PDB file of C-alpha atoms in Angstrom:
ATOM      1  CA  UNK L   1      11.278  31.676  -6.336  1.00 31.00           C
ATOM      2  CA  UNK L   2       8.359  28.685  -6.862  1.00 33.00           C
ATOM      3  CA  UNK L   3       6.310  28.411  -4.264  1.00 34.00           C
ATOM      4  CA  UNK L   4       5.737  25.258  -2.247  1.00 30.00           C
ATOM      5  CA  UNK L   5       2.053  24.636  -4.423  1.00 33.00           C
ATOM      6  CA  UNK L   6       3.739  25.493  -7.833  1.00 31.00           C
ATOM      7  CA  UNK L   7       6.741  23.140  -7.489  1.00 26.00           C
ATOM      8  CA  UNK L   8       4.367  20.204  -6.376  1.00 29.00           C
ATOM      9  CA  UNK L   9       2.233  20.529  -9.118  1.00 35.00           C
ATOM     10  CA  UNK L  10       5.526  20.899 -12.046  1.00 34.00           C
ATOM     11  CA  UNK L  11       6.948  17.968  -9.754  1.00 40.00           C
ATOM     12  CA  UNK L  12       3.852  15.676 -10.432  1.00 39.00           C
ATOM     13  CA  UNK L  13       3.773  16.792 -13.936  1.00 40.00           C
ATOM     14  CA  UNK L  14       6.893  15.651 -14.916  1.00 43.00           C
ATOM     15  CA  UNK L  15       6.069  12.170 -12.697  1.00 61.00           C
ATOM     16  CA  UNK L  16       3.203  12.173 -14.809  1.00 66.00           C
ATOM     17  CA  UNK L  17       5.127  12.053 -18.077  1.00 73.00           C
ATOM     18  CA  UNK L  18       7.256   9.353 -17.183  1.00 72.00           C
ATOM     19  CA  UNK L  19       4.896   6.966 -15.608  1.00 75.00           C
ATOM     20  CA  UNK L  20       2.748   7.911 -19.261  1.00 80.00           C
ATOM     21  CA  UNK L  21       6.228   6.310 -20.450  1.00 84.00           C
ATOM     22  CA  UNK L  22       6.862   3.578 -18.828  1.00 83.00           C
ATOM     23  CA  UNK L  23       3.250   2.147 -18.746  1.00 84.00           C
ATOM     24  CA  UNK L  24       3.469   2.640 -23.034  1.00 86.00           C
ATOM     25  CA  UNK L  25       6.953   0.720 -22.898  1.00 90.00           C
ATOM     26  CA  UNK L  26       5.253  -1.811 -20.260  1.00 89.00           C
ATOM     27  CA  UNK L  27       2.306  -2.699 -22.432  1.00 90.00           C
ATOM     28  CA  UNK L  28       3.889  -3.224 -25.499  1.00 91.00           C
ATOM     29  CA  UNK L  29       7.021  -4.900 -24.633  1.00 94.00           C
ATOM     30  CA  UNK L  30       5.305  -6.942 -21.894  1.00 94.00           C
ATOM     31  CA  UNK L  31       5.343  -8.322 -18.526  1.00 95.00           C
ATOM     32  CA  UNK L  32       8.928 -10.706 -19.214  1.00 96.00           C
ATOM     33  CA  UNK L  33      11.027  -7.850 -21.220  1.00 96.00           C
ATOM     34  CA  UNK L  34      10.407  -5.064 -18.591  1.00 95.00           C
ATOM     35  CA  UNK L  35      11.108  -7.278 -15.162  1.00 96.00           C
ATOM     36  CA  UNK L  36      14.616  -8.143 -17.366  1.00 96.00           C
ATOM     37  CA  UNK L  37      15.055  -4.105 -16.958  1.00 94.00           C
ATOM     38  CA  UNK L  38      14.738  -4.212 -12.944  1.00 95.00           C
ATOM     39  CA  UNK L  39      17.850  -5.582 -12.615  1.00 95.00           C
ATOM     40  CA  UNK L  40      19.930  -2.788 -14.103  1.00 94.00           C
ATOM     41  CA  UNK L  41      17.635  -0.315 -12.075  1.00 92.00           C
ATOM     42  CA  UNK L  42      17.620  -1.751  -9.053  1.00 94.00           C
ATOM     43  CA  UNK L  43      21.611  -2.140  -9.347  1.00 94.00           C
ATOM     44  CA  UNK L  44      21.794   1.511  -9.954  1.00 92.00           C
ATOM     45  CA  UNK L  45      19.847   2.093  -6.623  1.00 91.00           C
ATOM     46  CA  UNK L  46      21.596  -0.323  -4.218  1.00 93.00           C
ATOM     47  CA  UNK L  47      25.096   1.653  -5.637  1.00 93.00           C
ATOM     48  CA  UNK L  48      24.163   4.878  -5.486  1.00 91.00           C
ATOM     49  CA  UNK L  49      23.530   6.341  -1.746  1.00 89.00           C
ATOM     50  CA  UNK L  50      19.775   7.203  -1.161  1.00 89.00           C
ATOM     51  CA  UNK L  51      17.379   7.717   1.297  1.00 90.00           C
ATOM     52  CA  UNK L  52      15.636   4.666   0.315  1.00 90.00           C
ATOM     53  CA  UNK L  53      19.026   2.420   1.088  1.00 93.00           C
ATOM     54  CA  UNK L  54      19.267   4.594   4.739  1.00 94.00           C
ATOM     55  CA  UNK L  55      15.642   3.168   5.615  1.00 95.00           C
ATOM     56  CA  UNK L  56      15.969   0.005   4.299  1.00 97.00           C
ATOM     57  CA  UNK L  57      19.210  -0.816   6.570  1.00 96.00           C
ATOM     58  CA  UNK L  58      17.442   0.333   9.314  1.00 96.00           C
ATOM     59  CA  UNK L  59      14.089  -1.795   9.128  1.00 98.00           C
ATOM     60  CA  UNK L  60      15.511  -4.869   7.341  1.00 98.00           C
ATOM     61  CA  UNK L  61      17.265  -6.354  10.526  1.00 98.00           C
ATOM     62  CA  UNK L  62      14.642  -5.981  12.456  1.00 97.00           C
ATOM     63  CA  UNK L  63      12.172  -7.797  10.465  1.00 98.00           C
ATOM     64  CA  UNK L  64      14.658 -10.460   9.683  1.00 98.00           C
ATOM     65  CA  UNK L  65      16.609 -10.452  13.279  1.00 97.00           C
ATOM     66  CA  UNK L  66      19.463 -10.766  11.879  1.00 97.00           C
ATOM     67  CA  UNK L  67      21.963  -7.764  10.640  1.00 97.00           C
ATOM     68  CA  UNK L  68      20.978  -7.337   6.389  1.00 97.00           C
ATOM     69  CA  UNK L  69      23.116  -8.668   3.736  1.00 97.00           C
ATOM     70  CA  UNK L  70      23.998  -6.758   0.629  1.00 96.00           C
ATOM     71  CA  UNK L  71      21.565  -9.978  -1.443  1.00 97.00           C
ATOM     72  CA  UNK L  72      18.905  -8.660   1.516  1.00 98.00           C
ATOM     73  CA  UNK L  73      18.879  -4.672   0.204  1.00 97.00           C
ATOM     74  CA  UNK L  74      18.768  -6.054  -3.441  1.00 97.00           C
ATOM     75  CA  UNK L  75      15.401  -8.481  -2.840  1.00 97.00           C
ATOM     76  CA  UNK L  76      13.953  -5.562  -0.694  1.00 98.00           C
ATOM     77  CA  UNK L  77      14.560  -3.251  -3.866  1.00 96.00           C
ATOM     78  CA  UNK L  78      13.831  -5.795  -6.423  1.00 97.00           C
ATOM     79  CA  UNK L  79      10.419  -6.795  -4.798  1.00 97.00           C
ATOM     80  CA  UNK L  80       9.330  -2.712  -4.175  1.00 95.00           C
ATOM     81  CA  UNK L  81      10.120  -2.200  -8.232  1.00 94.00           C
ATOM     82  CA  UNK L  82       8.133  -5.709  -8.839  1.00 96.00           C
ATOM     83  CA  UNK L  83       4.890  -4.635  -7.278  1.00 94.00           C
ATOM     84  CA  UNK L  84       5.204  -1.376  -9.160  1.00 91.00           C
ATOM     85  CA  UNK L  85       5.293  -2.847 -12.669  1.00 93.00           C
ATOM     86  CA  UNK L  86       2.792  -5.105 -11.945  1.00 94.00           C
ATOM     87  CA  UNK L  87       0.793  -2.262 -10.753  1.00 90.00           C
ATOM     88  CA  UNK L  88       0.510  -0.725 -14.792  1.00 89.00           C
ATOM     89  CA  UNK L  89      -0.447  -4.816 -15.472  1.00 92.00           C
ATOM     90  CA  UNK L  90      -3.248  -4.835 -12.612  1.00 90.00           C
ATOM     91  CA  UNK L  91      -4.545  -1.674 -13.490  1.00 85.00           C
ATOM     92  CA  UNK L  92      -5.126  -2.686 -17.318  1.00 86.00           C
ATOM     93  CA  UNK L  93      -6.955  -5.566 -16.624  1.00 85.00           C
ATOM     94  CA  UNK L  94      -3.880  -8.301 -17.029  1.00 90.00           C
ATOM     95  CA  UNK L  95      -4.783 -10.425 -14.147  1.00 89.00           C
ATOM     96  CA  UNK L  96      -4.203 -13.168 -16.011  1.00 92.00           C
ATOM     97  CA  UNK L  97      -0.483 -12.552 -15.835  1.00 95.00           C
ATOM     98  CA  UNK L  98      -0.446 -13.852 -12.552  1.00 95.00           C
ATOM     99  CA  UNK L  99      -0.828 -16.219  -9.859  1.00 94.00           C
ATOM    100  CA  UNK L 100      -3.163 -15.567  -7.138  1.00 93.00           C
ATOM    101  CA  UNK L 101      -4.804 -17.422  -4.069  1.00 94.00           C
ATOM    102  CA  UNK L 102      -6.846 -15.883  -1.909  1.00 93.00           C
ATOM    103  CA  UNK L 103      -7.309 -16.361   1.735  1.00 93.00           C
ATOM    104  CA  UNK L 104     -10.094 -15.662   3.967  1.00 92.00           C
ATOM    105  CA  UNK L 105     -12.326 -14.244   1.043  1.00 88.00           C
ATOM    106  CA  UNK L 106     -15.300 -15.416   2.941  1.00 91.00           C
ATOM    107  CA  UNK L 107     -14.978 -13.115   5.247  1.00 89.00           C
ATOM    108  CA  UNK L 108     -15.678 -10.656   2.978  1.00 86.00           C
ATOM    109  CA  UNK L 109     -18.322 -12.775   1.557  1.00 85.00           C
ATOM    110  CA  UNK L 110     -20.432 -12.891   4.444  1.00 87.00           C
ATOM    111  CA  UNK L 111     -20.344  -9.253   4.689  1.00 83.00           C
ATOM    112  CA  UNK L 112     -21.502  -8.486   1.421  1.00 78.00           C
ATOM    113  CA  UNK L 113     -24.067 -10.943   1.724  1.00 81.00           C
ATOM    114  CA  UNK L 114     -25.943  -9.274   4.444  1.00 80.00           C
ATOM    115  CA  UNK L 115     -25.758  -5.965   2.495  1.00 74.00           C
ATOM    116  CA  UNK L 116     -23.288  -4.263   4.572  1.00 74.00           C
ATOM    117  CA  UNK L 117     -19.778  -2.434   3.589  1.00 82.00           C
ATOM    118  CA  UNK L 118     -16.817  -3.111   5.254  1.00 87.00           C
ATOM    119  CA  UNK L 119     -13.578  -0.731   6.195  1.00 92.00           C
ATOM    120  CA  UNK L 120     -10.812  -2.901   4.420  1.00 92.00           C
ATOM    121  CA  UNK L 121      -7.385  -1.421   5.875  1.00 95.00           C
ATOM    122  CA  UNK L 122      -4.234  -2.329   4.501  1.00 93.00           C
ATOM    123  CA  UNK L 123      -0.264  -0.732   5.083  1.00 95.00           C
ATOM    124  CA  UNK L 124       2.807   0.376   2.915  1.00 94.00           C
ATOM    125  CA  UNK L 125       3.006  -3.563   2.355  1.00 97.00           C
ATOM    126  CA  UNK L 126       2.883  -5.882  -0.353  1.00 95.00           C
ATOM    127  CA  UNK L 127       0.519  -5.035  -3.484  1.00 93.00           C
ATOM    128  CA  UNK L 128      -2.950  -2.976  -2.455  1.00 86.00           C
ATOM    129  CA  UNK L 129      -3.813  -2.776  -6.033  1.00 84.00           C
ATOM    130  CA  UNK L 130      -3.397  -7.117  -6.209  1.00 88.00           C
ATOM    131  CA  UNK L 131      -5.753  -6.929  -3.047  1.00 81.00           C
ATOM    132  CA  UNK L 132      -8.146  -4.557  -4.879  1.00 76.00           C
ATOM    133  CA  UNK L 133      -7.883  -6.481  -8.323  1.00 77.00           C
ATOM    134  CA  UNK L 134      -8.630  -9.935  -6.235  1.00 73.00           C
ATOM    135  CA  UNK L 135     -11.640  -8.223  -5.001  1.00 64.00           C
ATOM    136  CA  UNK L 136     -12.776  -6.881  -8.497  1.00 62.00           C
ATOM    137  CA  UNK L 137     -12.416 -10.520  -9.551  1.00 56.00           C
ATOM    138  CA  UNK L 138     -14.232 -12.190  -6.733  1.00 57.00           C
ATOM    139  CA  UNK L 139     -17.619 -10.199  -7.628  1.00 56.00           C
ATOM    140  CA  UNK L 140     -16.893  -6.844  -5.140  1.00 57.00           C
ATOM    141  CA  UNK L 141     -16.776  -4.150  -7.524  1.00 58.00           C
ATOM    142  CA  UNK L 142     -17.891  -1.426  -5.355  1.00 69.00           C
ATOM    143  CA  UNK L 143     -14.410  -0.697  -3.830  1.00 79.00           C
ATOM    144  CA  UNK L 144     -13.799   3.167  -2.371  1.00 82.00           C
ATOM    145  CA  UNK L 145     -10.302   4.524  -1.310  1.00 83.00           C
ATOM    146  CA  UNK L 146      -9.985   6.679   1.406  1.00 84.00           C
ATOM    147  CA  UNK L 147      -6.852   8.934   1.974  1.00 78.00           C
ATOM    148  CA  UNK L 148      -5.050  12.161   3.343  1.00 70.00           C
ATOM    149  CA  UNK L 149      -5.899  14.984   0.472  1.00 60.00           C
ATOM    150  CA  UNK L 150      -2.182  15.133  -0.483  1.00 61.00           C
ATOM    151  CA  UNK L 151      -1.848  11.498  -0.821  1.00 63.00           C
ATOM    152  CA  UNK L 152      -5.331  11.457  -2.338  1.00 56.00           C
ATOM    153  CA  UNK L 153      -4.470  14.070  -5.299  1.00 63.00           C
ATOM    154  CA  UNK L 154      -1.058  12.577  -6.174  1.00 66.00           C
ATOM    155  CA  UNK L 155      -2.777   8.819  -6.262  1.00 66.00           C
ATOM    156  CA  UNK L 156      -5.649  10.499  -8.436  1.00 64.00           C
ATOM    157  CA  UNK L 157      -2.723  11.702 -10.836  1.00 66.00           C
ATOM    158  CA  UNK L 158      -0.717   8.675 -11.164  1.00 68.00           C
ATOM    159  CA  UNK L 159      -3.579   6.310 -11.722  1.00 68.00           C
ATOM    160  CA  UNK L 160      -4.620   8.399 -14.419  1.00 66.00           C
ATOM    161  CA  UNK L 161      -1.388   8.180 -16.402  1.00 69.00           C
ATOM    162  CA  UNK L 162      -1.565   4.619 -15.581  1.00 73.00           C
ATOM    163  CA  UNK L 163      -4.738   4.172 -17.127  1.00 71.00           C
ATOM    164  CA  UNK L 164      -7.232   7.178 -17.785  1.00 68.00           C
ATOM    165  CA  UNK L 165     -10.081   5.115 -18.647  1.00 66.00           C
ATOM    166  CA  UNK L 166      -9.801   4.044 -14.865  1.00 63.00           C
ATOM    167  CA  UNK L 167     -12.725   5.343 -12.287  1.00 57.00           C
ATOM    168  CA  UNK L 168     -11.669   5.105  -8.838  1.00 66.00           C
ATOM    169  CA  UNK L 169     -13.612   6.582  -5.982  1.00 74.00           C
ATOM    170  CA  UNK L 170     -11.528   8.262  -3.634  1.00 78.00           C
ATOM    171  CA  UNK L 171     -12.476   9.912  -0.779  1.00 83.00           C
ATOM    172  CA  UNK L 172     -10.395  12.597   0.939  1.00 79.00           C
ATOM    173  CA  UNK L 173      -9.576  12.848   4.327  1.00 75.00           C
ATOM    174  CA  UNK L 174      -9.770  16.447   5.681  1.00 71.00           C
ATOM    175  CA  UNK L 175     -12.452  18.268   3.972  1.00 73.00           C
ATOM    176  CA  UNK L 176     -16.099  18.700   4.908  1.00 76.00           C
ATOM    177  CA  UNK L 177     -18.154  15.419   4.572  1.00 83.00           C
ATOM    178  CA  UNK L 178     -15.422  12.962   4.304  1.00 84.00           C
ATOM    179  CA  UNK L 179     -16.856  10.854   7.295  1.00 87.00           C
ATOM    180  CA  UNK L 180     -20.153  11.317   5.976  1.00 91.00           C
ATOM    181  CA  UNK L 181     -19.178  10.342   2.420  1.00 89.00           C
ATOM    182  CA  UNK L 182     -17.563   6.910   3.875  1.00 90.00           C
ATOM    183  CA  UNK L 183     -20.833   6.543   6.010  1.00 91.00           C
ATOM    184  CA  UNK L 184     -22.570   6.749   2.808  1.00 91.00           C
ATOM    185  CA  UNK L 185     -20.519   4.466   0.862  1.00 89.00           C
ATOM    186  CA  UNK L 186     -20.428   1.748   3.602  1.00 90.00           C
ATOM    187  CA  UNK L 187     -24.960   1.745   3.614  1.00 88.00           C
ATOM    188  CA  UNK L 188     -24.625   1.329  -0.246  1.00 87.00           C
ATOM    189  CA  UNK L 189     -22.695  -1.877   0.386  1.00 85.00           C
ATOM    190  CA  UNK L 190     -18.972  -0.800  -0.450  1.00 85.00           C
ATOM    191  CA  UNK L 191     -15.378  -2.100   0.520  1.00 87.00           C
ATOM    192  CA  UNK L 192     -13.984   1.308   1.721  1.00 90.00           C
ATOM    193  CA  UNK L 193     -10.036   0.726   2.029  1.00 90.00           C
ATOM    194  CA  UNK L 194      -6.910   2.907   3.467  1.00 90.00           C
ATOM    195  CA  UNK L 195      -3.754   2.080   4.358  1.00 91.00           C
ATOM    196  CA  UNK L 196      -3.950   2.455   8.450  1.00 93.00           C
ATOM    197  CA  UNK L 197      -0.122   2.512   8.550  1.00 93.00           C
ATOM    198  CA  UNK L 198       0.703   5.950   8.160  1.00 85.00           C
ATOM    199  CA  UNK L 199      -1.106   9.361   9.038  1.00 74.00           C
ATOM    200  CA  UNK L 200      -0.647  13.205   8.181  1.00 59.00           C
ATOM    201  CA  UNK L 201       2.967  14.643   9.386  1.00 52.00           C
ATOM    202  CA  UNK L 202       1.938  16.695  11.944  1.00 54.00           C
ATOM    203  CA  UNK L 203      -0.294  13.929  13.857  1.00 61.00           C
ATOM    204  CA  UNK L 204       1.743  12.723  16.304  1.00 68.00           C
ATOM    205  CA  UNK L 205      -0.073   9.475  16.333  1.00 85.00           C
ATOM    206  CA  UNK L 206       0.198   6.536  19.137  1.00 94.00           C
ATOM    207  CA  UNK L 207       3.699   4.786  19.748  1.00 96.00           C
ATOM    208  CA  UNK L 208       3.103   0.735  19.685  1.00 97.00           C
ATOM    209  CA  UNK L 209       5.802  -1.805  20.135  1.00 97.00           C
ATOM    210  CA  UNK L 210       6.537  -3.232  16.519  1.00 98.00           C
ATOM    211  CA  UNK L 211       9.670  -5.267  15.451  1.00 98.00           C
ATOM    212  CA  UNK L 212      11.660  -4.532  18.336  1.00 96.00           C
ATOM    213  CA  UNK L 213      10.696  -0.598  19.084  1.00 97.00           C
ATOM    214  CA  UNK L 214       8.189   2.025  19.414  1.00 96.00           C
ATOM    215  CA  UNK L 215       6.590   3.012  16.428  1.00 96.00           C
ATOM    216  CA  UNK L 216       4.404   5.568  15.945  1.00 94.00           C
ATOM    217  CA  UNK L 217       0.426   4.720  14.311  1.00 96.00           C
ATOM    218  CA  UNK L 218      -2.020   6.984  13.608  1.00 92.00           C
ATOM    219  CA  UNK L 219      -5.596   6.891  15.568  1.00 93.00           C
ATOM    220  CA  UNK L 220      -7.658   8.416  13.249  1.00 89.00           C
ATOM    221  CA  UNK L 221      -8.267   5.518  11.057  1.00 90.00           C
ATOM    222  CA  UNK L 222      -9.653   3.341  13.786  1.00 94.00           C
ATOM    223  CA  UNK L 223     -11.461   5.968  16.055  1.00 92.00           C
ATOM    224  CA  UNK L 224     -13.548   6.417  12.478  1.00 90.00           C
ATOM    225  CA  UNK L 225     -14.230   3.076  12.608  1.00 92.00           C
ATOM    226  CA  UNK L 226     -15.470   3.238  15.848  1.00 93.00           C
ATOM    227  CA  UNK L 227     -17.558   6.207  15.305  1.00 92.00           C
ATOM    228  CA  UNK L 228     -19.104   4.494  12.183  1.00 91.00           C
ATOM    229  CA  UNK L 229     -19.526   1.216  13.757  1.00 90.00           C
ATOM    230  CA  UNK L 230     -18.412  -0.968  11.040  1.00 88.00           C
ATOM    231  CA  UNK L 231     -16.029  -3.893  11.265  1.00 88.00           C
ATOM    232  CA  UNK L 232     -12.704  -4.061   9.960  1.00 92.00           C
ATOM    233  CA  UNK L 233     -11.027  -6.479   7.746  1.00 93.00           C
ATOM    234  CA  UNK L 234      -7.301  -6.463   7.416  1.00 95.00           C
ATOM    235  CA  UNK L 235      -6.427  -6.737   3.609  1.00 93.00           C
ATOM    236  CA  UNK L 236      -2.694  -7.226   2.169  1.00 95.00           C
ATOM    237  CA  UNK L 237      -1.822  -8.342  -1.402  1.00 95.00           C
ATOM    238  CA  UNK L 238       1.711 -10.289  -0.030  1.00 97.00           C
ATOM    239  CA  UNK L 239       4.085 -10.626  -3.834  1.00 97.00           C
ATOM    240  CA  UNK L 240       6.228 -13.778  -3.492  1.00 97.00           C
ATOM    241  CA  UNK L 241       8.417 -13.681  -6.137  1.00 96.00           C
ATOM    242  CA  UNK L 242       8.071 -14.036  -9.819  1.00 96.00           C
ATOM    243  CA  UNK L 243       4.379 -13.363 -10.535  1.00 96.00           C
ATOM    244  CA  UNK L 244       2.761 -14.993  -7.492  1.00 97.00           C
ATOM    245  CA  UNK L 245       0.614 -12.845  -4.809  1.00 97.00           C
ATOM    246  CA  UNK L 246      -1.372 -13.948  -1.911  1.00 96.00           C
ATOM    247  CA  UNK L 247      -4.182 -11.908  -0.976  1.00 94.00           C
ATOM    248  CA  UNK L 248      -5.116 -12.588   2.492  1.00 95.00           C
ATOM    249  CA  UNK L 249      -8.236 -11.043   4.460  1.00 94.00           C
ATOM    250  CA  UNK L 250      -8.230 -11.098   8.428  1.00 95.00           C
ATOM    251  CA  UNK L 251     -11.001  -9.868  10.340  1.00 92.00           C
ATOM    252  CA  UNK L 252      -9.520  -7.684  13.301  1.00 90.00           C
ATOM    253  CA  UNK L 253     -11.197  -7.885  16.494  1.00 81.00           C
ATOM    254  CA  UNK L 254     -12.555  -5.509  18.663  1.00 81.00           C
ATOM    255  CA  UNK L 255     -12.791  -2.966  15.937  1.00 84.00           C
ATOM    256  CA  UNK L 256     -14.926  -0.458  18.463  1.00 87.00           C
ATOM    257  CA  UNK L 257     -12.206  -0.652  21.100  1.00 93.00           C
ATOM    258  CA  UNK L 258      -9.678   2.160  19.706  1.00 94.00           C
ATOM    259  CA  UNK L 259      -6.538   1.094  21.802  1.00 95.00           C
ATOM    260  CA  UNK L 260      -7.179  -2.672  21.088  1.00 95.00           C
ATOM    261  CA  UNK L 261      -7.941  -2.475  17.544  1.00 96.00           C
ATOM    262  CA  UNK L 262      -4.126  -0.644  16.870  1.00 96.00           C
ATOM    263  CA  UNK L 263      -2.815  -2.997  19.089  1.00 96.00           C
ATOM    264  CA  UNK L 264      -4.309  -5.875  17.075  1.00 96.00           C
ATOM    265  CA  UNK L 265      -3.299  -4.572  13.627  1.00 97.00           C
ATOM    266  CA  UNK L 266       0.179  -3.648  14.256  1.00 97.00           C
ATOM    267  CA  UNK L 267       0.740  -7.346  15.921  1.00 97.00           C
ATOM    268  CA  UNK L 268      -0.726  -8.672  12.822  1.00 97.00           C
ATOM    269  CA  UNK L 269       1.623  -6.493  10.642  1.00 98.00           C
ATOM    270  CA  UNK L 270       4.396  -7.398  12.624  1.00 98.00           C
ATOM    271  CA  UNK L 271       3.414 -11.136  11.746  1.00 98.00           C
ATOM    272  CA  UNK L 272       3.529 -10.607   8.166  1.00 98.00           C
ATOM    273  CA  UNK L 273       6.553  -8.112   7.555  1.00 98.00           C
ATOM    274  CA  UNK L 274       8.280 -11.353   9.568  1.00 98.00           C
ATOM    275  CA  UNK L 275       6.892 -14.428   7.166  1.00 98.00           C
ATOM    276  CA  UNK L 276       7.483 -11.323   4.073  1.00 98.00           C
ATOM    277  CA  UNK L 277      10.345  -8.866   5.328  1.00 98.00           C
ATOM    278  CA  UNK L 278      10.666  -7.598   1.620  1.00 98.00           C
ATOM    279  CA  UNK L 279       7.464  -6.661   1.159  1.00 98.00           C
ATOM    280  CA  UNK L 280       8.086  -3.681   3.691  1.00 98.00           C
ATOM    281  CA  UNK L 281       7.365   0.010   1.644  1.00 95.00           C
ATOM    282  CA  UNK L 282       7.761   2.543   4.058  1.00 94.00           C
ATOM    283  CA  UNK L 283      10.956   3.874   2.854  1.00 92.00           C
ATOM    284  CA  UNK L 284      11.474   6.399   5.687  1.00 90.00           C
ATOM    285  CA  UNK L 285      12.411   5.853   9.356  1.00 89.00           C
ATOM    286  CA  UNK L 286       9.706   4.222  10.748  1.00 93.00           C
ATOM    287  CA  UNK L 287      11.076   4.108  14.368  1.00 94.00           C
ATOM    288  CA  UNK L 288      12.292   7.694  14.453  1.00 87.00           C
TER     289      UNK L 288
END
C-alpha cells in the first residue's frame, strides 16, 4: 500500500508533467489559440459532476443574491481556467499581453519610501500572480511569499514547471524561524504576501459573518501581524474578462487590533466577491 507521503509526492509528479505540458503548448501556440481551448474544457467540467460544480452552487448565490444560472457556473469556471493560463503568461514575463490599472499603488509607495516592508495579504480571489507581476513592474521587486509548508512545497513545485529560471522566496509557515525570517524580510524593505483566507485543516479558525453566513478565518495571519507590528495592505489582482485585470491595494485599518483587523478584511472581501462574484477560488464549502 503507498503511504500518505509517497502518493503526494507521485501525485505532484505527474501534476508536474502536465503543467511542463501545457506551459510548452501555451508559449508556443500563444495567448489567443489556448483561451479558444477553455471552452471545450470548461464544457467538460460544467457536464461532468465534480466537487468543484458542488461548491460553486453553493457560494455563487450568495455572492450574486440571486439563485445561479447554468451561464453563472460556466463564467465562474471560465474565469478560474482564465487566471490560470495567464498565470504561465505572467510568470514568463508577458505582461504585455495584458491590460492593467492599478489602484491605490501609492500606498505601497509611501511605504517603500520610508524603507519599511509591508504584509501584503490577499485570498483565493482573482489573480495573486497579476498583483505580484503589477508590483514587479511598479519598481517593488523584493516580494516574499509566505505559506502553510504543504501549500508552500506544492507552490514551490508548480512554479518551477512553470518556469524554472523563476526565484521566488517563500517562506514556510510551521517550522523554526518562520516569524523571524518574515521579521527579517520586512527590515530589509520587502512586500511579504499570503493569502489570509484560508488556514491549516485542523485550525479551527474564527467564524465571521460573510455573504450571508458564518464563515470560518484563520487568526494566525493577523495575530503575526500584530506581533510584528507592521501594517497591512490588502492586495487582489480582480480579472475582468478578456485580458483585463485590476490590481487594487487597500490599506486595512487597525492592523494591531486582531478581532478588528479580520473583521475589516472579510467585509472588504465580501465587497469585492459582490462587484466580482466569479473571481471566487475556494472551490470547497466555505460555510461548512
Amino acid at each position: 500500500m503507498v503511504g500518505t507521503a509517497e502518493w503526494t509526492t507521485q501525485r505532484e509528479r505527474g501534476s508536474a508533467w502536465v503543467i511542463r505540458m501545457v506551459v510548452w503548448l501555451a508559449l508556443r501556440l500563444g495567448r489567443t489559440a489556448m483561451r479558444a481551448a477553455l471552452y471545450p474544457i470548461c464544457l467538460y467540467f460544467m457536464l461532468v459532476p465534480s466537487h468543484w460544480q458542488a461548491a460553486s452552487r453553493v457560494y455563487l448565490p450568495r455572492a450574486l443574491g440571486r439563485k445561479a444560472r447554468f451561464a453563472d457556473g460556466w463564467r465562474h469556471c471560465h474565469s478560474f481556467a482564465s487566471c490560470l493560463l495567464d498565470r504561465v503568461y505572467l510568470l514568463h514575463g508577458q505582461s504585455q499581453l495584458f491590460t492593467v490599472s492599478v489602484q491605490g499603488a501609492a500606498i505601497v509607495d509611501a511605504l517603500q519610501a520610508e524603507g519599511d516592508g509591508c504584509l501584503l495579504f490577499g485570498a483565493h480571489f482573482g489573480s495573486f500572480e497579476a498583483a505580484r507581476a503589477a508590483g514587479r513592474g511598479s519598481g517593488h521587486q523584493a516580494i516574499s511569499l509566505v505559506m502553510y509548508e504543504e501549500n508552500a512545497r506544492k507552490t514551490g513545485a508548480v512554479l518551477a514547471a512553470i518556469n524554472p529560471a523563476l526565484a521566488v522566496d517563500i517562506i514556510s509557515l510551521g517550522r523554526p524561524g518562520a516569524m523571524l525570517a518574515v521579521r527579517d524580510r520586512l527590515e530589509e524593505g520587502h512586500l511579504v504576501g499570503l493569502l489570509a483566507d484560508r488556514g491549516l485543516s485542523d485550525d479551527g479558525g474564527v467564524r465571521l459573518p460573510f455573504l450571508g453566513a458564518p464563515a470560518a478565518f484563520p487568526e494566525g495571519p493577523f495575530r503575526m501581524a500584530a506581533l510584528l507590528r507592521r501594517p497591512i495592505v490588502l492586495m487582489f489582482g480582480i480579472y475582468r474578462g478578456g485580458a483585463r485585470y485590476d490590481i487594487v491595494f487597500e490599506t486595512l485599518e487597525n492592523s494591531q487590533d486582531v478581532p478588528a483587523a479580520m473583521r475589516d478584511y472579510v467585509s472588504r472581501l465580501e465587497r469585492h466577491c459582490r462587484d466580482a462574484p466569479y473571481n471566487w477560488f475556494n472551490f470547497y464549502d466555505f460555510w461548512r
